[in-house]
Coordinates of N, CA, C and O in Angstrom, one line a residue:
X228 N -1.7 3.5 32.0 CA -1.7 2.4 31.1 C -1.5 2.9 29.7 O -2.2 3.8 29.2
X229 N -0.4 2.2 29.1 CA -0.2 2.6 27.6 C -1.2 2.1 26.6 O -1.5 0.9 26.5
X230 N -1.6 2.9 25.8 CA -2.8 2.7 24.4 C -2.3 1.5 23.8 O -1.3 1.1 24.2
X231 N -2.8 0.8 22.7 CA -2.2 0.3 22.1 C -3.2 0.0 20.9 O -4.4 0.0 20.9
X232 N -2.4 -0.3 19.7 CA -2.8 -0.5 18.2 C -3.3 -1.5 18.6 O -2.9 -2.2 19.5
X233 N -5.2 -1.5 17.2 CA -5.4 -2.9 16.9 C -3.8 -3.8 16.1 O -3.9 -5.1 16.1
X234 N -2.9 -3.4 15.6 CA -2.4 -4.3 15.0 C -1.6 -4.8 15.7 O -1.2 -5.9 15.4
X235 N -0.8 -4.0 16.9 CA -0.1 -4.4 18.0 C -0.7 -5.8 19.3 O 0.0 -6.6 19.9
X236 N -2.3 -5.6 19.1 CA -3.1 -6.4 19.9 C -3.0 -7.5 19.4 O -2.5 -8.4 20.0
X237 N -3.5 -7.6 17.8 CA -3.4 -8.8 16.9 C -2.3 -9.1 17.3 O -2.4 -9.6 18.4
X238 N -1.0 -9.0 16.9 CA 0.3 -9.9 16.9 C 0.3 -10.3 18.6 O 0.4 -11.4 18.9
X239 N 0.3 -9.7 19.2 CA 0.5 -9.9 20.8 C -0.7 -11.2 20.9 O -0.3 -12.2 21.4
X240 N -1.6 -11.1 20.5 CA -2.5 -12.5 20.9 C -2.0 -13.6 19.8 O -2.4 -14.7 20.2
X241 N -1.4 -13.5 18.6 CA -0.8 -14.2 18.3 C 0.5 -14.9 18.8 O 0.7 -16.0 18.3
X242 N 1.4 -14.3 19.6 CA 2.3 -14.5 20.0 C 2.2 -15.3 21.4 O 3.3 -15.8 21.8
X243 N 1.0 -15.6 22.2 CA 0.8 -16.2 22.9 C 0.2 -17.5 22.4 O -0.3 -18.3 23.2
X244 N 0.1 -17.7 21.5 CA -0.8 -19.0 20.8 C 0.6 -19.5 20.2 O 1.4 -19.1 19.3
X245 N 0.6 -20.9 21.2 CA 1.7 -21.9 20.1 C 1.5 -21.6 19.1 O 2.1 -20.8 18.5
X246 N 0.2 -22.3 18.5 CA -0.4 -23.0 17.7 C -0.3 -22.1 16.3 O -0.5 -22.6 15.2
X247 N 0.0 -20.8 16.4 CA 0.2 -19.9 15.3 C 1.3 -19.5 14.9 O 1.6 -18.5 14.3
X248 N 1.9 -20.4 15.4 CA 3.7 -20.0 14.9 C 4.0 -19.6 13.5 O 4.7 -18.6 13.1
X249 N 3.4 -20.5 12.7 CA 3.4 -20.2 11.2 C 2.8 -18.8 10.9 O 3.4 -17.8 10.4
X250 N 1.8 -18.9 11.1 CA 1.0 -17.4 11.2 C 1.4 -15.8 11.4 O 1.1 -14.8 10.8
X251 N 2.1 -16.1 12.5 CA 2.8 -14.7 12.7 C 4.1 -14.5 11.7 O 4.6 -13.4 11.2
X252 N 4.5 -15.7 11.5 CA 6.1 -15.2 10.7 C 5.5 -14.7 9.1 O 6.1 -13.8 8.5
X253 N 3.9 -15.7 8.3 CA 4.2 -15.4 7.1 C 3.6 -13.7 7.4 O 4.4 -12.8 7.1
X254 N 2.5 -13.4 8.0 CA 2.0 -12.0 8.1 C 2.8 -11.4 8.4 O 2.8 -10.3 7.8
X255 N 4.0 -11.4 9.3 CA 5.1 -10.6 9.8 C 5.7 -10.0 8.6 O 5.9 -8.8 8.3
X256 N 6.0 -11.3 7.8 CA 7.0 -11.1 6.7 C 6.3 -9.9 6.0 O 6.7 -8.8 6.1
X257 N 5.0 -10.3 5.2 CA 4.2 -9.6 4.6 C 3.9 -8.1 4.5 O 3.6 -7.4 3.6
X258 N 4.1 -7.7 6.6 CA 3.8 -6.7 6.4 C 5.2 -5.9 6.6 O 5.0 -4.7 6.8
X259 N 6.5 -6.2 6.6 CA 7.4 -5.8 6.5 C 7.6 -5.2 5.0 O 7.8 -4.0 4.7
X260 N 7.5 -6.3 4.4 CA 7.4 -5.9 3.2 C 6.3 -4.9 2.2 O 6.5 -4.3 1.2
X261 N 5.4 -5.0 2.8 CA 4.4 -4.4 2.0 C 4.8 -2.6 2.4 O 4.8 -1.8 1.6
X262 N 4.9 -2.4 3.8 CA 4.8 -0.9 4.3 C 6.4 0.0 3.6 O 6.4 1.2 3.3
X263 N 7.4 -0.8 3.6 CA 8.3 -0.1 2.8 C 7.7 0.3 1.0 O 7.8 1.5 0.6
X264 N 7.2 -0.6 0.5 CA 6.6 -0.3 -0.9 C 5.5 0.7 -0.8 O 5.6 1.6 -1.5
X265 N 4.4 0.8 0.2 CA 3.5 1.4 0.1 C 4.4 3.0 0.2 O 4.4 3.8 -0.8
X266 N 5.1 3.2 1.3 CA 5.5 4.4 2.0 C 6.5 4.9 -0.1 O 6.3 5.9 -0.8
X267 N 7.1 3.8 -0.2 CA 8.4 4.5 -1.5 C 7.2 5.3 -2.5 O 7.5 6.2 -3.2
X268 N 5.8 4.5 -2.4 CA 5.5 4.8 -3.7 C 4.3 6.2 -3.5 O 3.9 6.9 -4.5
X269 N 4.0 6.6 -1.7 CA 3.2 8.0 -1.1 C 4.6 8.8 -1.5 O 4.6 9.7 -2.3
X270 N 5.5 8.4 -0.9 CA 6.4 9.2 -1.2 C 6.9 10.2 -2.4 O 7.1 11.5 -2.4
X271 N 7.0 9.0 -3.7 CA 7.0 9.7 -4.7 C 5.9 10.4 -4.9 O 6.2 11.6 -5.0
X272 N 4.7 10.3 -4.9 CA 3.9 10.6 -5.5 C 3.4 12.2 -4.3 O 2.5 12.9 -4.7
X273 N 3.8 12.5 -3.2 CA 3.2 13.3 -2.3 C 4.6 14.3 -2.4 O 4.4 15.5 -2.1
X274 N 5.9 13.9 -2.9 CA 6.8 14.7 -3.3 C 6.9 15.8 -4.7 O 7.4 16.9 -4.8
X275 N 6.1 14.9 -5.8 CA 5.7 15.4 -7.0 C 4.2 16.1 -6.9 O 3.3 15.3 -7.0
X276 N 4.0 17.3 -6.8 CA 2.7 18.0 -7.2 C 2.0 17.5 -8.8 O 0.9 17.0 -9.0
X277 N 2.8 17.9 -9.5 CA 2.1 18.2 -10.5 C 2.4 16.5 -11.3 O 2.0 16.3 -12.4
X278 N 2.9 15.6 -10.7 CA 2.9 14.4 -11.1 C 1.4 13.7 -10.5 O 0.4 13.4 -11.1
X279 N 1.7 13.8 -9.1 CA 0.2 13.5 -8.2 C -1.5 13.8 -9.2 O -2.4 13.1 -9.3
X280 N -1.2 15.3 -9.8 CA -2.4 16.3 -10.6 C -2.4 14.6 -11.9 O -3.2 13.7 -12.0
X281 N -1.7 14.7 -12.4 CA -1.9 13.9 -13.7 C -2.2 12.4 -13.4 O -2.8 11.8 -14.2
X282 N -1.8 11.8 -12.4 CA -2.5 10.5 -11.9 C -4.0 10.3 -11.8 O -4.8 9.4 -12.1
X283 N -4.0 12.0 -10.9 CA -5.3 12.3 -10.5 C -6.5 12.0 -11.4 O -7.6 11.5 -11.3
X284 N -5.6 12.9 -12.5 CA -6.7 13.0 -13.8 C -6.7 11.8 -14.8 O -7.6 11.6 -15.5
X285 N -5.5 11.0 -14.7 CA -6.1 9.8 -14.9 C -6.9 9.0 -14.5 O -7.7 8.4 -15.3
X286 N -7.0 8.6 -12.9 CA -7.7 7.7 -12.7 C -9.1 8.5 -12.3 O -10.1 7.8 -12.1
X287 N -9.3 10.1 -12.1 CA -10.7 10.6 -12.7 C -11.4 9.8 -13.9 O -12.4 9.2 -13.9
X288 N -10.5 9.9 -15.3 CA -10.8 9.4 -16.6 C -11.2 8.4 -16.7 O -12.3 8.2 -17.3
X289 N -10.4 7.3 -16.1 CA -10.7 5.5 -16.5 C -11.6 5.5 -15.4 O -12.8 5.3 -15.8
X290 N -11.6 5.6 -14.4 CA -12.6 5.1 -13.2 C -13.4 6.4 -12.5 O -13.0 7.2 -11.6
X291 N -14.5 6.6 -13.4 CA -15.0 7.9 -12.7 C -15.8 7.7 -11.3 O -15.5 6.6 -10.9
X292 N -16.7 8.3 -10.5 CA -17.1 7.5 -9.3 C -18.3 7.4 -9.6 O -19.2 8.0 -10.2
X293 N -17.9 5.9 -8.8 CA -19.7 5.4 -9.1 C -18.9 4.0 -9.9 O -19.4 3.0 -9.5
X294 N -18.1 3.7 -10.7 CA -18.0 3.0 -12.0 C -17.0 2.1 -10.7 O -16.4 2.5 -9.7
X295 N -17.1 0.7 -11.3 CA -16.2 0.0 -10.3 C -14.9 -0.1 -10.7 O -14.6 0.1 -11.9
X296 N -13.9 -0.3 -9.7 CA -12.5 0.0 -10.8 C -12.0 -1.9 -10.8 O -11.7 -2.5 -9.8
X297 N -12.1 -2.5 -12.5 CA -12.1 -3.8 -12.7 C -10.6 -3.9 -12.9 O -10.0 -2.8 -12.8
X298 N -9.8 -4.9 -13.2 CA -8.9 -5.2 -14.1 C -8.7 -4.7 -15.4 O -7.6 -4.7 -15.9
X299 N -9.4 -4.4 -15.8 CA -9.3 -3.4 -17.0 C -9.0 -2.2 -17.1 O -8.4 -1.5 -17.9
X300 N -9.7 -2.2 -16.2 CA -9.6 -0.7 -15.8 C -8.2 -0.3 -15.6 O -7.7 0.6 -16.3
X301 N -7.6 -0.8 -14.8 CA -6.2 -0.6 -13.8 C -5.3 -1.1 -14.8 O -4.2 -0.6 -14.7
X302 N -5.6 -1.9 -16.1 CA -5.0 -2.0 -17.3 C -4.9 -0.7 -18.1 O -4.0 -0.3 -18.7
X303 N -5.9 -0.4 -17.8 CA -5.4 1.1 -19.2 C -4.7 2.3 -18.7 O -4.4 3.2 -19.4
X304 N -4.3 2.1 -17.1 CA -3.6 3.2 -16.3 C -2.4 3.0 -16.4 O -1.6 2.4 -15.7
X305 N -1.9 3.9 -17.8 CA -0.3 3.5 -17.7 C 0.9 4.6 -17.3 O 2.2 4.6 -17.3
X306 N -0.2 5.5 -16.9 CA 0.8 6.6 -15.8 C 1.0 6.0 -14.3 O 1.9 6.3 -13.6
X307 N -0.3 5.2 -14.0 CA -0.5 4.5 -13.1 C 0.5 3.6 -12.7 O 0.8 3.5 -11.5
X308 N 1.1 2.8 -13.6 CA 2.1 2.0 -13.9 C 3.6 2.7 -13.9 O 4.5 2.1 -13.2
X309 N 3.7 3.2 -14.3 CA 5.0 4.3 -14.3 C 5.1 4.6 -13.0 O 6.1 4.3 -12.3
X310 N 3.9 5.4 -12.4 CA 4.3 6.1 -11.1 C 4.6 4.7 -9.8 O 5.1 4.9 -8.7
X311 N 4.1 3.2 -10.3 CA 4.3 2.4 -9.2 C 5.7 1.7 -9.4 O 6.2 1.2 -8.4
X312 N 6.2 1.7 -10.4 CA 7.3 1.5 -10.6 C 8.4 2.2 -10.4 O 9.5 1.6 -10.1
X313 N 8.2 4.1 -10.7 CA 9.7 4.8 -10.0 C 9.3 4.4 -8.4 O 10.4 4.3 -7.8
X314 N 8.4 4.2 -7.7 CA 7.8 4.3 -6.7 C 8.8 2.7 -6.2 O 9.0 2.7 -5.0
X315 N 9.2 1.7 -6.8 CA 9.9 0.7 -6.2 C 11.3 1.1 -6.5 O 12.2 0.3 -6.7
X316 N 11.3 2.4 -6.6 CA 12.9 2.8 -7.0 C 13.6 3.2 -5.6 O 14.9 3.0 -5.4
X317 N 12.8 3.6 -4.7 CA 12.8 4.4 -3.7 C 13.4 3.2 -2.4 O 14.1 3.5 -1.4
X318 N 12.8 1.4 -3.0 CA 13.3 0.9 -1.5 C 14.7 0.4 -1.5 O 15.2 0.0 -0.4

């Protein structure tokens, strides 16, 4: 018998439910889209060493641990910003 993903399970019990027709297509959509963005932007960032190091040390700076990371926070990250943006260069 073949293993299978929780997320493979989920859509498969969705796909036997009329009643969730809407449901699978908008999540579908979603996660089509989201896993290309996620992957462009590991990418950049697991390709560059010493870019990865300076992220690092920024978001050490603004959000040290323990401190929650707010809107503001994620506002003052503007290498953070940079790196998510070459990072949509990639799809």
């Amino acid at each position: 018998m073949q293993k299978t993903t929780m997320l493979f399970d989920y859509y498969k019990s969705l796909l036997f439910d009329k009643s969730n027709n809407g449901i699978i297509c908008d999540n579908t959509a979603i996660f089509f889209q989201t896993v290309p963005t996620m992957i462009g932007q590991l990418y950049c960032i697991a390709t560059n060493p010493e870019k990865q190091e300076k992220l690092w040390q920024e978001v050490k700076t603004l959000a040290p641990p323990g401190q929650p990371i707010t809107a503001e926070v994620i506002n003052k990250m503007s290498y953070m910003k940079a790196c998510v943006k070459e990072g949509f260069r990639y799809q």
